[in-house]
Amino acid sequence: MIFKKDKSAKTLFSAKEKKGIANAIREAELETSGEIRLHVENNCSGDVFTQAKKVFYALGMDKTELKNAVLFYIAVKDKKFAIVADKGINDAVPANFWENIKEKMKRHFAGGNYFEGVCEAIEITGEKLKTYFPRSDDDRDELSNEISIGE
Ligand code: CA
Ligand code: CA
């Protein structure tokens, strides 16, 4: 049981936290060409990674030039979350990299600290992206930094 019952995709984060998350993503992307997004929705009845991948494509995250987008996906009501990374970054990071981040997120979520969990995950991912995909002078913000909220 990692998400409290009264939480929904719209209320998991306060307005202030939403801004904070967009800001954390913006900061993480300052030093890398990689792109990070967070999608929050209520329900995921099937396999969470399959669903997260669908969202990854729906958000056009497979279209980054260097194939280095990372999606954090949360299904609030069904209490599931997943991380989807494109091929460029997936080929570069150690095998247990995403598992380690998920463990950290889980620990924060278990304590009700969703904001902290997401921000730490963004920060660690940004650090790693920076190593493999440094930002170039002509970098573009290929994907919005705002949270994507589904139904
Ligand atoms: Ca960029
Ligand atoms: Ca971005």
PDB file of C-alpha atoms in Angstrom, residues 71-129:
ATOM      1  CA  LEU A  71       9.425   8.904 -18.204  1.00  0.00           C
ATOM      2  CA  PHE A  72       8.395   8.487 -14.578  1.00  0.00           C
ATOM      3  CA  TYR A  73       4.908   7.000 -14.527  1.00  0.00           C
ATOM      4  CA  ILE A  74       2.559   6.808 -11.534  1.00  0.00           C
ATOM      5  CA  ALA A  75      -0.913   5.195 -11.366  1.00  0.00           C
ATOM      6  CA  VAL A  76      -2.265   6.618  -8.120  1.00  0.00           C
ATOM      7  CA  LYS A  77      -5.439   4.580  -7.503  1.00  0.00           C
ATOM      8  CA  ASP A  78      -3.825   1.306  -8.503  1.00  0.00           C
ATOM      9  CA  LYS A  79      -0.690   2.106  -6.522  1.00  0.00           C
ATOM     10  CA  LYS A  80       1.807   1.328  -9.239  1.00  0.00           C
ATOM     11  CA  PHE A  81       4.703   3.162 -10.765  1.00  0.00           C
ATOM     12  CA  ALA A  82       7.308   2.537 -13.452  1.00  0.00           C
ATOM     13  CA  ILE A  83      10.222   4.150 -15.238  1.00  0.00           C
ATOM     14  CA  VAL A  84      10.559   4.016 -19.026  1.00  0.00           C
ATOM     15  CA  ALA A  85      13.790   5.134 -20.675  1.00  0.00           C
ATOM     16  CA  ASP A  86      14.523   5.317 -24.375  1.00  0.00           C
ATOM     17  CA  LYS A  87      17.189   3.190 -26.032  1.00  0.00           C
ATOM     18  CA  GLY A  88      19.985   5.752 -25.985  1.00  0.00           C
ATOM     19  CA  ILE A  89      19.988   6.131 -22.236  1.00  0.00           C
ATOM     20  CA  ASN A  90      19.016   2.532 -21.504  1.00  0.00           C
ATOM     21  CA  ASP A  91      22.038   1.208 -23.393  1.00  0.00           C
ATOM     22  CA  ALA A  92      24.300   3.530 -21.408  1.00  0.00           C
ATOM     23  CA  VAL A  93      23.290   3.058 -17.771  1.00  0.00           C
ATOM     24  CA  PRO A  94      24.207   0.064 -15.581  1.00  0.00           C
ATOM     25  CA  ALA A  95      21.657  -2.758 -15.538  1.00  0.00           C
ATOM     26  CA  ASN A  96      20.447  -2.061 -11.994  1.00  0.00           C
ATOM     27  CA  PHE A  97      20.264   1.714 -12.416  1.00  0.00           C
ATOM     28  CA  TRP A  98      16.491   2.014 -12.737  1.00  0.00           C
ATOM     29  CA  GLU A  99      15.849  -0.630 -10.075  1.00  0.00           C
ATOM     30  CA  ASN A 100      17.923   1.377  -7.611  1.00  0.00           C
ATOM     31  CA  ILE A 101      15.956   4.523  -8.356  1.00  0.00           C
ATOM     32  CA  LYS A 102      12.684   2.651  -7.988  1.00  0.00           C
ATOM     33  CA  GLU A 103      13.780   1.369  -4.579  1.00  0.00           C
ATOM     34  CA  LYS A 104      14.505   4.928  -3.454  1.00  0.00           C
ATOM     35  CA  MET A 105      11.137   6.126  -4.773  1.00  0.00           C
ATOM     36  CA  LYS A 106       9.355   3.278  -3.039  1.00  0.00           C
ATOM     37  CA  ARG A 107      10.895   4.227   0.290  1.00  0.00           C
ATOM     38  CA  HIS A 108       9.738   7.833  -0.043  1.00  0.00           C
ATOM     39  CA  PHE A 109       6.290   6.805  -1.260  1.00  0.00           C
ATOM     40  CA  ALA A 110       5.871   4.398   1.647  1.00  0.00           C
ATOM     41  CA  GLY A 111       6.250   7.361   3.990  1.00  0.00           C
ATOM     42  CA  GLY A 112       3.779   9.437   1.973  1.00  0.00           C
ATOM     43  CA  ASN A 113       6.584  11.576   0.602  1.00  0.00           C
ATOM     44  CA  TYR A 114       5.636  11.494  -3.066  1.00  0.00           C
ATOM     45  CA  PHE A 115       7.137  14.844  -3.883  1.00  0.00           C
ATOM     46  CA  GLU A 116      10.482  13.971  -2.317  1.00  0.00           C
ATOM     47  CA  GLY A 117      10.517  10.589  -4.065  1.00  0.00           C
ATOM     48  CA  VAL A 118       9.910  12.070  -7.478  1.00  0.00           C
ATOM     49  CA  CYS A 119      12.377  14.907  -6.988  1.00  0.00           C
ATOM     50  CA  GLU A 120      15.146  12.571  -5.876  1.00  0.00           C
ATOM     51  CA  ALA A 121      14.511  10.318  -8.869  1.00  0.00           C
ATOM     52  CA  ILE A 122      14.663  13.315 -11.217  1.00  0.00           C
ATOM     53  CA  GLU A 123      17.875  14.516  -9.641  1.00  0.00           C
ATOM     54  CA  ILE A 124      19.653  11.156  -9.845  1.00  0.00           C
ATOM     55  CA  THR A 125      18.477  10.636 -13.412  1.00  0.00           C
ATOM     56  CA  GLY A 126      19.650  14.113 -14.385  1.00  0.00           C
ATOM     57  CA  GLU A 127      23.091  13.432 -12.931  1.00  0.00           C
ATOM     58  CA  LYS A 128      23.362  10.254 -14.969  1.00  0.00           C
ATOM     59  CA  LEU A 129      22.042  11.805 -18.166  1.00  0.00           C
TER      60      LEU A 129
END
